[in-house]
Amino acid sequence: MKRLLSVLTTAALCLSSASALAEYDEFSCVTNTSLKLSSLECVTCGITKYYADQGIELNPSHRWVALLGLMVRENKLTPQGGRGIVRDTDAHEVFVKEVIKRIQVYGVCNEFTVPEMGSRSKNMHDMTAQDWKEFSMFLTGDKIPSDDTYDKLAKKLGFKSNNGLFGSDKGPKASLDYLFEGHMENLTLDEKRSLFKEKLNQALEPDYTIAGDKKNKSVEFVRSGDEGKGLKRCLSDIRERYFRKQMSDQETYKMCGVIADSCDIQRGSLDRGLDFCAHRGMGLRPASTTQPPPFGGNGGGRMPPPPRPATSGKGIN
């Protein structure tokens, strides 16, 4: 009888442990139908998974990730050079890859709220259903919006028109482009991050001196005051989280891998330079020591980038 009780107790403990492990292994993240339809659910959930693996709770801003997706939609998404519809298989994969690559360069913030957000359920995080309705037409549509439409959305995101910064008066969309200046250039990962850090410093510079005098800023592309606090808080979070102590190439590469797995995206060979997670100028050790490193160097430490072309090329990195 004692032996039977022992066996039953052991079995119960095993079942209890198995249930606990199953619950622990079942990964969950903040999501909703709109996020799924935008093709960005796997990206935000992958980011959350990457941090959860390190014991850090982070639900990335859906609005910031959608903003990066908006920038990607301006680019060519098909091998034939067309912009494509994100719902199409080929264009969808290119779209998701490019969003992930921008996450690697610019990072994410925890929350990015805007004025007059209204009520939202927990699974909507920092975007309402109405917000998603406006973003979806950009992210999944087969046409690129007009400049006026882009300006309206950029203004809602907290960007402002600039007077003379770009040579003449430009709308909020020009300010949004300015934040990500140089991304489409043939630059290394560090060079892109350096440009972005410069913009972060400009956006987050105090409006007043220590003496209380209003500063005459030469560059101002983010709204000031309460109307723009959501954007400023997001950019401040990014600067603290990603650029106070910049992510190493290895950490950046690992994060991309976790997100790619979440999105079921196949990655090419690192030692052949075909892995989309490996940006130009990254110091990564190839998997094979018999093949030359994809970016030059001896396979260890930070490798120098390849020679810069005579003219800076345009195109998706």
XYZ file of N, CA and C in Angstrom, residues 100-270:
513
model
N 12.105 44.277 -39.409
C 13.023 43.697 -38.427
C 14.389 44.380 -38.505
N 14.860 44.652 -39.702
C 16.164 45.298 -39.861
C 16.159 46.716 -39.296
N 15.032 47.386 -39.392
C 14.936 48.716 -38.787
C 14.885 48.635 -37.271
N 14.275 47.585 -36.747
C 14.299 47.366 -35.300
C 15.744 47.205 -34.838
N 16.544 46.490 -35.612
C 17.955 46.299 -35.262
C 18.691 47.635 -35.194
N 18.407 48.523 -36.117
C 19.120 49.802 -36.180
C 18.609 50.779 -35.119
N 17.283 50.902 -34.999
C 16.702 51.975 -34.197
C 16.111 51.543 -32.864
N 15.934 50.238 -32.651
C 15.376 49.781 -31.401
C 13.882 50.053 -31.304
N 13.333 49.904 -30.104
C 11.907 50.152 -29.878
C 11.731 50.837 -28.531
N 10.580 51.481 -28.367
C 10.235 52.038 -27.064
C 9.105 51.203 -26.465
N 8.814 51.438 -25.212
C 7.780 50.672 -24.527
C 6.385 51.195 -24.855
N 6.256 52.522 -24.988
C 4.945 53.104 -25.271
C 5.111 54.408 -26.022
N 4.179 54.648 -26.941
C 4.204 55.853 -27.770
C 2.754 56.313 -27.915
N 2.303 57.089 -26.955
C 0.931 57.586 -26.991
C 0.876 58.928 -27.700
N -0.294 59.285 -28.167
C -0.483 60.560 -28.858
C -1.697 61.263 -28.256
N -1.844 62.571 -28.517
C -2.991 63.303 -27.969
C -4.314 62.703 -28.433
N -5.303 62.812 -27.593
C -6.661 62.367 -27.907
C -6.701 60.906 -28.331
N -5.989 60.078 -27.584
C -5.975 58.660 -27.918
C -7.312 57.992 -27.650
N -8.036 58.454 -26.652
C -9.291 57.818 -26.307
C -9.048 56.527 -25.537
N -10.125 55.826 -25.249
C -10.001 54.587 -24.469
C -9.510 53.453 -25.354
N -8.829 52.502 -24.748
C -8.346 51.340 -25.483
C -8.239 50.166 -24.522
N -8.466 48.990 -25.030
C -8.335 47.796 -24.214
C -6.868 47.434 -24.075
N -6.583 46.541 -23.140
C -5.200 46.187 -22.848
C -4.493 45.604 -24.063
N -5.206 44.808 -24.854
C -4.557 44.177 -26.002
C -4.291 45.160 -27.133
N -4.836 46.380 -27.025
C -4.539 47.414 -28.009
C -3.243 48.153 -27.666
N -2.745 47.959 -26.465
C -1.501 48.570 -26.004
C -1.560 50.075 -26.230
N -0.708 50.643 -27.112
C -0.690 52.103 -27.269
C -1.310 52.558 -28.591
N -2.176 51.726 -29.166
C -2.913 52.108 -30.374
C -4.367 51.693 -30.218
N -5.281 52.548 -30.638
C -6.701 52.223 -30.598
C -7.112 51.581 -31.921
N -8.346 51.111 -31.972
C -8.867 50.532 -33.207
C -8.899 51.574 -34.321
N -9.202 52.823 -33.977
C -9.209 53.894 -34.967
C -7.799 54.177 -35.475
N -6.820 54.123 -34.570
C -5.425 54.303 -34.993
C -5.050 53.256 -36.039
N -5.416 52.012 -35.753
C -5.083 50.923 -36.661
C -5.799 51.085 -38.002
N -6.999 51.602 -37.967
C -7.738 51.812 -39.209
C -6.976 52.754 -40.125
N -6.367 53.788 -39.554
C -5.617 54.758 -40.346
C -4.300 54.176 -40.827
N -3.637 53.400 -39.958
C -2.359 52.821 -40.344
C -2.522 51.703 -41.377
N -3.596 50.922 -41.241
C -3.762 49.750 -42.097
C -3.808 50.110 -43.573
N -4.435 51.232 -43.913
C -4.524 51.622 -45.315
C -3.140 51.908 -45.904
N -2.199 52.297 -45.052
C -0.832 52.523 -45.516
C -0.052 51.214 -45.589
N -0.210 50.383 -44.550
C 0.616 49.190 -44.422
C 0.227 48.069 -45.373
N -1.082 47.912 -45.618
C -1.531 46.766 -46.403
C -2.128 47.144 -47.748
N -2.267 48.424 -48.029
C -2.850 48.846 -49.299
C -1.909 48.634 -50.471
N -2.459 48.714 -51.682
C -1.637 48.511 -52.881
C -1.209 49.833 -53.512
N -1.540 50.942 -52.847
C -1.140 52.249 -53.354
C -0.399 53.025 -52.281
N 0.568 53.791 -52.688
C 1.298 54.651 -51.757
C 0.512 55.948 -51.579
N 0.267 56.353 -50.335
C -0.546 57.550 -50.076
C 0.081 58.817 -50.648
N -0.750 59.831 -50.827
C -0.276 61.121 -51.309
C 0.534 61.822 -50.222
N 1.266 62.848 -50.615
C 2.061 63.613 -49.652
C 1.175 64.249 -48.583
N 0.018 64.743 -48.985
C -0.890 65.368 -48.023
C -1.365 64.364 -46.979
N -1.647 63.156 -47.416
C -2.100 62.120 -46.489
C -0.986 61.751 -45.528
N 0.233 61.639 -46.048
C 1.393 61.353 -45.203
C 1.598 62.467 -44.171
N 1.433 63.696 -44.603
C 1.611 64.829 -43.694
C 0.621 64.769 -42.536
N -0.617 64.413 -42.842
C -1.643 64.331 -41.803
C -1.299 63.261 -40.768
N -0.828 62.115 -41.237
C -0.481 61.047 -40.315
C 0.758 61.410 -39.508
N 1.763 61.988 -40.153
C 2.993 62.384 -39.448
C 2.684 63.413 -38.368
N 1.736 64.322 -38.648
C 1.345 65.328 -37.658
C 0.694 64.662 -36.451
N -0.157 63.664 -36.703
C -0.795 62.939 -35.611
C 0.219 62.169 -34.773
N 1.325 61.800 -35.386
C 2.368 61.070 -34.674
C 3.236 61.979 -33.816
N 3.078 63.284 -33.977
C 3.821 64.213 -33.133
C 4.920 64.976 -33.825
N 5.046 64.846 -35.150
C 6.051 65.604 -35.888
C 5.466 66.944 -36.319
N 6.339 67.881 -36.614
C 5.883 69.213 -36.955
C 6.488 69.674 -38.270
N 5.889 70.692 -38.866
C 6.438 71.287 -40.081
C 7.731 72.006 -39.729
N 8.620 72.081 -40.691
C 9.895 72.760 -40.468
C 10.007 73.951 -41.388
N 10.462 75.040 -40.849
C 10.637 76.269 -41.622
C 12.106 76.470 -41.951
N 12.457 76.161 -43.183
C 13.820 76.410 -43.629
C 14.817 75.309 -43.342
N 14.442 74.273 -42.577
C 15.395 73.212 -42.250
C 15.838 72.460 -43.487
N 14.931 72.298 -44.449
C 15.242 71.547 -45.650
C 15.345 72.458 -46.875
N 15.603 73.729 -46.636
C 15.749 74.665 -47.731
C 14.475 75.453 -48.025
N 13.355 74.923 -47.617
C 12.074 75.619 -47.776
C 11.099 75.024 -46.773
N 9.927 75.611 -46.666
C 8.934 75.102 -45.721
C 8.481 73.711 -46.131
N 8.575 72.769 -45.214
C 8.183 71.385 -45.479
C 7.211 70.916 -44.415
N 6.378 69.940 -44.773
C 5.385 69.425 -43.854
C 5.945 68.417 -42.865
N 5.081 67.897 -41.971
C 5.510 66.947 -40.939
C 6.164 65.680 -41.487
N 5.750 65.233 -42.691
C 6.346 64.022 -43.256
C 7.839 64.210 -43.506
N 8.246 65.421 -43.887
C 9.668 65.695 -44.102
C 10.433 65.572 -42.788
N 9.795 65.965 -41.675
C 10.423 65.824 -40.357
C 10.569 64.356 -39.986
N 9.555 63.561 -40.324
C 9.619 62.124 -40.073
C 10.759 61.498 -40.866
N 10.890 61.878 -42.121
C 11.994 61.374 -42.950
C 13.345 61.796 -42.374
N 13.402 63.008 -41.849
C 14.650 63.539 -41.299
C 15.135 62.701 -40.122
N 14.201 62.198 -39.326
C 14.575 61.373 -38.179
C 15.345 60.130 -38.618
N 14.966 59.579 -39.763
C 15.614 58.355 -40.253
C 16.550 58.640 -41.431
N 17.099 59.821 -41.450
C 17.999 60.227 -42.535
C 19.148 59.232 -42.692
N 19.445 58.869 -43.936
C 20.585 58.008 -44.228
C 20.281 56.525 -44.224
N 19.052 56.139 -43.867
C 18.790 54.701 -43.770
C 18.917 54.000 -45.116
N 18.495 54.655 -46.183
C 18.545 54.023 -47.498
C 19.893 54.186 -48.183
N 20.827 54.851 -47.519
C 22.178 54.977 -48.068
C 22.959 53.696 -47.812
N 24.025 53.518 -48.540
C 24.859 52.324 -48.403
C 25.830 52.517 -47.239
N 25.281 52.539 -46.029
C 26.059 52.825 -44.831
C 26.162 51.582 -43.953
N 27.130 51.575 -43.058
C 27.251 50.487 -42.098
C 26.215 50.661 -40.992
N 26.045 49.623 -40.195
C 25.120 49.682 -39.068
C 25.512 50.801 -38.108
N 26.786 50.913 -37.784
C 27.246 51.954 -36.859
C 27.015 53.347 -37.423
N 27.192 53.513 -38.732
C 26.991 54.826 -39.350
C 25.514 55.227 -39.300
N 24.636 54.284 -39.523
C 23.204 54.581 -39.440
C 22.809 54.930 -38.014
N 23.340 54.181 -37.070
C 23.031 54.460 -35.670
C 23.583 55.814 -35.244
N 24.736 56.162 -35.751
C 25.333 57.444 -35.400
C 24.458 58.602 -35.888
N 23.937 58.496 -37.093
C 23.035 59.523 -37.616
C 21.770 59.607 -36.768
N 21.243 58.454 -36.380
C 20.012 58.431 -35.596
C 20.239 59.021 -34.204
N 21.360 58.713 -33.586
C 21.667 59.264 -32.265
C 21.745 60.783 -32.322
N 22.286 61.302 -33.414
C 22.358 62.755 -33.581
C 20.956 63.358 -33.605
N 20.020 62.678 -34.299
C 18.637 63.162 -34.358
C 17.965 63.056 -32.984
N 18.251 61.985 -32.250
C 17.693 61.844 -30.911
C 18.130 62.996 -30.016
N 19.395 63.352 -30.088
C 19.912 64.456 -29.270
C 19.235 65.772 -29.640
N 19.002 65.979 -30.932
C 18.322 67.197 -31.369
C 16.879 67.230 -30.875
N 16.200 66.081 -30.979
C 14.788 66.025 -30.596
C 14.599 66.184 -29.091
N 15.565 65.708 -28.313
C 15.406 65.678 -26.858
C 16.167 66.776 -26.142
N 16.751 67.693 -26.892
C 17.448 68.831 -26.280
C 16.434 69.686 -25.524
N 16.750 70.128 -24.308
C 15.819 70.952 -23.523
C 15.429 72.226 -24.263
N 14.197 72.669 -24.049
C 13.712 73.882 -24.704
C 14.246 75.149 -24.039
N 14.674 75.011 -22.770
C 15.125 76.193 -22.022
C 16.513 75.973 -21.432
N 17.224 77.057 -21.242
C 18.532 77.003 -20.601
C 18.348 76.863 -19.093
N 19.435 76.657 -18.370
C 19.378 76.551 -16.915
C 18.846 77.850 -16.311
N 19.136 78.972 -16.962
C 18.672 80.277 -16.477
C 17.192 80.516 -16.774
N 16.569 79.596 -17.519
C 15.148 79.736 -17.813
C 14.853 80.474 -19.100
N 15.887 80.705 -19.904
C 15.692 81.398 -21.178
C 15.336 80.392 -22.275
N 14.440 80.791 -23.164
C 14.035 79.952 -24.281
C 15.195 79.812 -25.262
N 15.524 78.572 -25.616
C 16.610 78.342 -26.560
C 16.151 78.614 -27.986
N 17.049 79.156 -28.777
C 16.788 79.359 -30.188
C 17.405 78.180 -30.941
N 16.618 77.106 -31.078
C 17.151 75.891 -31.691
C 17.298 76.065 -33.198
N 18.428 75.585 -33.700
C 18.643 75.632 -35.143
C 17.913 74.488 -35.827
N 17.697 73.408 -35.088
C 17.001 72.249 -35.637
C 15.915 71.821 -34.662
N 14.684 71.811 -35.135
C 13.582 71.372 -34.292
C 12.549 70.687 -35.180
N 12.429 69.377 -35.032
C 11.526 68.655 -35.916
C 10.495 67.830 -35.152
N 10.513 67.892 -33.818
C 9.527 67.211 -32.988
C 8.707 68.271 -32.273
N 7.411 68.067 -32.166
C 6.558 69.045 -31.505
C 6.973 69.240 -30.052
N 6.761 70.435 -29.535
C 7.103 70.728 -28.146
C 5.836 70.777 -27.306
N 6.006 70.706 -25.991
C 4.863 70.792 -25.099
C 4.089 69.490 -25.017
N 2.893 69.570 -24.448
C 2.074 68.389 -24.216
C 1.712 67.658 -25.506
N 1.563 68.399 -26.589
C 1.109 67.793 -27.830
C 2.097 66.749 -28.350
N 3.364 66.894 -28.007
C 4.349 65.963 -28.527
C 5.006 65.089 -27.489
N 4.465 65.048 -26.278
C 5.161 64.315 -25.224
C 5.231 62.817 -25.497
N 4.234 62.279 -26.214
C 4.267 60.850 -26.502
C 5.455 60.477 -27.358
N 5.683 61.221 -28.416
C 6.816 60.973 -29.298
C 8.127 61.192 -28.560
N 8.205 62.273 -27.790
C 9.445 62.556 -27.066
C 9.753 61.472 -26.036
N 8.727 60.994 -25.356
C 8.944 59.934 -24.373
C 9.414 58.655 -25.050
N 8.839 58.370 -26.207
C 9.268 57.183 -26.955
C 10.731 57.310 -27.367
N 11.103 58.451 -27.933
C 12.487 58.655 -28.362
C 13.442 58.647 -27.172
N 13.004 59.198 -26.042
C 13.836 59.184 -24.841
C 14.056 57.758 -24.349
N 13.008 56.943 -24.394
C 13.106 55.538 -23.988
C 14.075 54.791 -24.889
N 13.989 55.044 -26.192
C 14.901 54.397 -27.139
C 16.340 54.794 -26.849
N 16.570 56.071 -26.605
C 17.934 56.524 -26.329
C 18.496 55.858 -25.071
N 17.678 55.755 -24.030
C 18.133 55.139 -22.788
C 18.339 53.640 -22.947
N 17.408 52.990 -23.635
C 17.417 51.530 -23.721
C 18.466 51.008 -24.695
N 18.670 51.708 -25.807
C 19.519 51.181 -26.871
C 20.831 51.925 -27.075
N 20.878 53.198 -26.682
C 22.041 53.980 -27.064
C 22.874 54.517 -25.907
N 22.367 54.483 -24.681
C 23.236 54.824 -23.549
C 24.362 53.808 -23.470
N 23.967 52.540 -23.580
C 24.921 51.458 -23.741
C 24.474 50.705 -24.983
N 25.088 51.035 -26.080
C 24.622 50.551 -27.373
C 24.676 49.035 -27.454
N 23.654 48.454 -28.072
C 23.644 47.007 -28.257
C 24.837 46.571 -29.090
N 25.477 45.504 -28.675
C 26.615 44.987 -29.436
C 26.104 44.327 -30.712
N 27.020 44.088 -31.635
C 26.639 43.407 -32.874
C 26.071 42.024 -32.579
N 26.667 41.342 -31.610
C 26.203 40.003 -31.273
C 24.776 40.041 -30.701
N 24.498 41.015 -29.835
C 23.153 41.144 -29.265
C 22.144 41.524 -30.340
N 22.541 42.438 -31.205
C 21.668 42.869 -32.295
C 21.332 41.704 -33.212
N 22.339 40.909 -33.514
C 22.179 39.746 -34.391
C 21.277 38.691 -33.745
N 21.469 38.475 -32.448
C 20.659 37.491 -31.733
C 19.200 37.929 -31.680
N 18.954 39.197 -31.408
C 17.591 39.699 -31.355
C 16.891 39.489 -32.691
N 17.572 39.774 -33.776
C 17.000 39.575 -35.107
C 16.625 38.119 -35.310
N 17.476 37.212 -34.839
C 17.215 35.786 -34.999
C 15.955 35.346 -34.276
N 15.745 35.862 -33.072
C 14.559 35.505 -32.293
C 13.295 36.022 -32.992
N 13.352 37.253 -33.503
C 12.195 37.818 -34.199
C 11.941 37.061 -35.504
N 13.009 36.721 -36.213
C 12.866 35.972 -37.465
C 12.207 34.620 -37.207
N 12.598 33.954 -36.120
C 11.978 32.673 -35.763
C 10.493 32.868 -35.469
N 10.173 33.961 -34.774
C 8.777 34.249 -34.457
C 7.958 34.444 -35.727
N 8.598 34.995 -36.765
C 7.918 35.272 -38.029
C 8.062 34.142 -39.042
N 8.724 33.037 -38.638
C 8.947 31.889 -39.533
C 9.647 32.306 -40.819
N 10.635 33.160 -40.689
C 11.394 33.621 -41.848
C 12.698 32.845 -41.941
N 12.957 32.268 -43.098
C 14.191 31.543 -43.322
C 15.344 32.530 -43.492
N 16.477 32.211 -42.903
C 17.652 33.067 -43.016
C 18.719 32.364 -43.853
N 19.470 33.150 -44.622
C 20.530 32.587 -45.443
C 21.775 32.311 -44.628
N 22.792 31.852 -45.316
C 24.054 31.498 -44.667
C 24.831 32.751 -44.269
N 25.306 32.776 -43.018
C 26.105 33.907 -42.552
C 27.455 33.943 -43.247
